[in-house]
Amino acid sequence: MARKLSDKDVEILKKLAPECADITCSGSGFDYQSILPPVSNHYALDDDDFEERLNQLDIFELKYLSEVILDGSESLGCIQPEHADILVRLLKERLSEDVGEKVRVLYEAAGVCYY
């Protein structure tokens, strides 16, 4: 679901990717409409880096991120499958098994993304 990032979204994006100078995708020229896809596809160097970035979020930021994922306003589309697995594992560990499982089901239901 396309959306304009809120101030809180931008704050989380910049925490996850401090090298992100602005919220415009260099490839498309459009503003980012989600937090995780640009981190997964443009900023994280590898799986370990993606996990380290997510681990920087405090419990409240992680809870907010899970809420916007589950309400459909944060897209998981086009995040790398390995990164989705990392996200789900961290949600299960830090929030709850239930939240992590709901996010996993949502990610899998979205189907394949073509970059």
PDB file of C-alpha atoms in Angstrom:
ATOM      1  CA  MET A   1       0.000   0.000   0.000  1.00  0.00           C
ATOM      2  CA  ALA A   2       1.537   3.306  -1.079  1.00  0.00           C
ATOM      3  CA  ARG A   3       1.882   5.910   1.621  1.00  0.00           C
ATOM      4  CA  LYS A   4       3.762   9.039   2.516  1.00  0.00           C
ATOM      5  CA  LEU A   5       6.246   8.296   5.268  1.00  0.00           C
ATOM      6  CA  SER A   6       5.411   9.973   8.565  1.00  0.00           C
ATOM      7  CA  ASP A   7       8.015  11.770  10.660  1.00  0.00           C
ATOM      8  CA  LYS A   8       8.230   8.648  12.834  1.00  0.00           C
ATOM      9  CA  ASP A   9       8.742   6.459   9.745  1.00  0.00           C
ATOM     10  CA  VAL A  10      11.550   8.715   8.514  1.00  0.00           C
ATOM     11  CA  GLU A  11      13.139   8.684  11.969  1.00  0.00           C
ATOM     12  CA  ILE A  12      13.156   4.870  11.970  1.00  0.00           C
ATOM     13  CA  LEU A  13      14.420   4.725   8.373  1.00  0.00           C
ATOM     14  CA  LYS A  14      17.309   7.054   9.246  1.00  0.00           C
ATOM     15  CA  LYS A  15      18.095   4.997  12.356  1.00  0.00           C
ATOM     16  CA  LEU A  16      18.224   1.843  10.235  1.00  0.00           C
ATOM     17  CA  ALA A  17      20.134   3.548   7.418  1.00  0.00           C
ATOM     18  CA  PRO A  18      21.961   6.640   8.707  1.00  0.00           C
ATOM     19  CA  GLU A  19      23.649   6.967   5.328  1.00  0.00           C
ATOM     20  CA  CYS A  20      20.225   7.658   3.776  1.00  0.00           C
ATOM     21  CA  ALA A  21      20.571  11.338   2.850  1.00  0.00           C
ATOM     22  CA  ASP A  22      16.947  11.806   1.859  1.00  0.00           C
ATOM     23  CA  ILE A  23      13.880   9.672   1.324  1.00  0.00           C
ATOM     24  CA  THR A  24      14.011   9.672  -2.474  1.00  0.00           C
ATOM     25  CA  CYS A  25      14.903   6.429  -4.216  1.00  0.00           C
ATOM     26  CA  SER A  26      17.842   7.077  -6.520  1.00  0.00           C
ATOM     27  CA  GLY A  27      16.602   4.420  -8.960  1.00  0.00           C
ATOM     28  CA  SER A  28      13.019   5.579  -9.414  1.00  0.00           C
ATOM     29  CA  GLY A  29      13.232   9.212  -8.342  1.00  0.00           C
ATOM     30  CA  PHE A  30      10.145   8.726  -6.152  1.00  0.00           C
ATOM     31  CA  ASP A  31      10.010   9.099  -2.384  1.00  0.00           C
ATOM     32  CA  TYR A  32      10.251   5.881  -0.403  1.00  0.00           C
ATOM     33  CA  GLN A  33       6.814   4.629   0.605  1.00  0.00           C
ATOM     34  CA  SER A  34       8.010   2.047   3.121  1.00  0.00           C
ATOM     35  CA  ILE A  35      10.856   1.625   5.585  1.00  0.00           C
ATOM     36  CA  LEU A  36      12.127  -1.926   5.149  1.00  0.00           C
ATOM     37  CA  PRO A  37      12.406  -2.373   1.356  1.00  0.00           C
ATOM     38  CA  PRO A  38      14.991   0.410   0.912  1.00  0.00           C
ATOM     39  CA  VAL A  39      16.972  -0.838   3.904  1.00  0.00           C
ATOM     40  CA  SER A  40      16.918  -4.375   2.507  1.00  0.00           C
ATOM     41  CA  ASN A  41      17.687  -3.476  -1.098  1.00  0.00           C
ATOM     42  CA  HIS A  42      19.772  -0.305  -0.995  1.00  0.00           C
ATOM     43  CA  TYR A  43      21.549   0.018   2.338  1.00  0.00           C
ATOM     44  CA  ALA A  44      22.144  -3.354   4.019  1.00  0.00           C
ATOM     45  CA  LEU A  45      25.397  -4.826   2.766  1.00  0.00           C
ATOM     46  CA  ASP A  46      24.428  -8.415   3.576  1.00  0.00           C
ATOM     47  CA  ASP A  47      22.236 -10.486   5.886  1.00  0.00           C
ATOM     48  CA  ASP A  48      24.377  -9.792   8.954  1.00  0.00           C
ATOM     49  CA  ASP A  49      24.300  -6.069   8.269  1.00  0.00           C
ATOM     50  CA  PHE A  50      20.510  -6.134   7.890  1.00  0.00           C
ATOM     51  CA  GLU A  51      20.196  -7.920  11.230  1.00  0.00           C
ATOM     52  CA  GLU A  52      22.558  -5.466  12.929  1.00  0.00           C
ATOM     53  CA  ARG A  53      20.493  -2.584  11.601  1.00  0.00           C
ATOM     54  CA  LEU A  54      17.239  -4.095  12.919  1.00  0.00           C
ATOM     55  CA  ASN A  55      18.861  -4.753  16.288  1.00  0.00           C
ATOM     56  CA  GLN A  56      19.376  -0.999  16.660  1.00  0.00           C
ATOM     57  CA  LEU A  57      15.625  -0.535  17.050  1.00  0.00           C
ATOM     58  CA  ASP A  58      14.304  -0.340  20.581  1.00  0.00           C
ATOM     59  CA  ILE A  59      11.280  -2.391  21.561  1.00  0.00           C
ATOM     60  CA  PHE A  60       8.875   0.502  20.915  1.00  0.00           C
ATOM     61  CA  GLU A  61      10.221   1.107  17.400  1.00  0.00           C
ATOM     62  CA  LEU A  62      10.087  -2.611  16.650  1.00  0.00           C
ATOM     63  CA  LYS A  63       6.508  -2.786  17.945  1.00  0.00           C
ATOM     64  CA  TYR A  64       5.546   0.219  15.801  1.00  0.00           C
ATOM     65  CA  LEU A  65       7.145  -1.416  12.763  1.00  0.00           C
ATOM     66  CA  SER A  66       5.235  -4.651  13.394  1.00  0.00           C
ATOM     67  CA  GLU A  67       1.979  -2.703  13.767  1.00  0.00           C
ATOM     68  CA  VAL A  68       2.362  -0.870  10.454  1.00  0.00           C
ATOM     69  CA  ILE A  69       3.312  -4.143   8.763  1.00  0.00           C
ATOM     70  CA  LEU A  70       0.237  -5.882  10.145  1.00  0.00           C
ATOM     71  CA  ASP A  71      -2.140  -3.033   9.315  1.00  0.00           C
ATOM     72  CA  GLY A  72      -0.871  -3.120   5.731  1.00  0.00           C
ATOM     73  CA  SER A  73       0.643   0.346   5.592  1.00  0.00           C
ATOM     74  CA  GLU A  74       4.269  -0.909   5.693  1.00  0.00           C
ATOM     75  CA  SER A  75       5.079  -3.032   2.678  1.00  0.00           C
ATOM     76  CA  LEU A  76       7.199  -6.134   2.956  1.00  0.00           C
ATOM     77  CA  GLY A  77       7.101  -6.409  -0.814  1.00  0.00           C
ATOM     78  CA  CYS A  78      10.504  -6.745  -2.380  1.00  0.00           C
ATOM     79  CA  ILE A  79      12.484  -7.212   0.807  1.00  0.00           C
ATOM     80  CA  GLN A  80      14.897 -10.058   0.275  1.00  0.00           C
ATOM     81  CA  PRO A  81      13.602 -13.438   1.530  1.00  0.00           C
ATOM     82  CA  GLU A  82      16.590 -13.858   3.845  1.00  0.00           C
ATOM     83  CA  HIS A  83      15.855 -10.448   5.340  1.00  0.00           C
ATOM     84  CA  ALA A  84      12.211 -11.408   5.866  1.00  0.00           C
ATOM     85  CA  ASP A  85      13.410 -14.489   7.761  1.00  0.00           C
ATOM     86  CA  ILE A  86      15.660 -12.308   9.926  1.00  0.00           C
ATOM     87  CA  LEU A  87      12.833  -9.867  10.613  1.00  0.00           C
ATOM     88  CA  VAL A  88      10.425 -12.659  11.575  1.00  0.00           C
ATOM     89  CA  ARG A  89      12.985 -14.279  13.879  1.00  0.00           C
ATOM     90  CA  LEU A  90      13.726 -10.984  15.628  1.00  0.00           C
ATOM     91  CA  LEU A  91      10.013 -10.235  16.036  1.00  0.00           C
ATOM     92  CA  LYS A  92       9.487 -13.682  17.571  1.00  0.00           C
ATOM     93  CA  GLU A  93      12.456 -13.196  19.915  1.00  0.00           C
ATOM     94  CA  ARG A  94      11.832  -9.601  20.942  1.00  0.00           C
ATOM     95  CA  LEU A  95       8.044  -9.176  20.707  1.00  0.00           C
ATOM     96  CA  SER A  96       6.185 -12.481  20.530  1.00  0.00           C
ATOM     97  CA  GLU A  97       5.885 -15.711  18.585  1.00  0.00           C
ATOM     98  CA  ASP A  98       2.408 -14.613  17.517  1.00  0.00           C
ATOM     99  CA  VAL A  99       3.522 -11.293  16.006  1.00  0.00           C
ATOM    100  CA  GLY A 100       6.445 -12.928  14.208  1.00  0.00           C
ATOM    101  CA  GLU A 101       4.214 -15.639  12.802  1.00  0.00           C
ATOM    102  CA  LYS A 102       1.608 -13.135  11.582  1.00  0.00           C
ATOM    103  CA  VAL A 103       4.334 -11.168   9.789  1.00  0.00           C
ATOM    104  CA  ARG A 104       5.716 -14.389   8.239  1.00  0.00           C
ATOM    105  CA  VAL A 105       2.264 -15.351   6.924  1.00  0.00           C
ATOM    106  CA  LEU A 106       1.744 -11.859   5.520  1.00  0.00           C
ATOM    107  CA  TYR A 107       5.146 -11.895   3.795  1.00  0.00           C
ATOM    108  CA  GLU A 108       4.534 -15.318   2.254  1.00  0.00           C
ATOM    109  CA  ALA A 109       1.051 -14.319   1.081  1.00  0.00           C
ATOM    110  CA  ALA A 110       2.511 -11.351  -0.801  1.00  0.00           C
ATOM    111  CA  GLY A 111       4.178 -13.677  -3.298  1.00  0.00           C
ATOM    112  CA  VAL A 112       7.247 -13.146  -5.421  1.00  0.00           C
ATOM    113  CA  CYS A 113       8.628  -9.684  -6.031  1.00  0.00           C
ATOM    114  CA  TYR A 114      10.265  -8.866  -9.332  1.00  0.00           C
ATOM    115  CA  TYR A 115      12.982  -6.266  -8.789  1.00  0.00           C
TER     116      TYR A 115
END
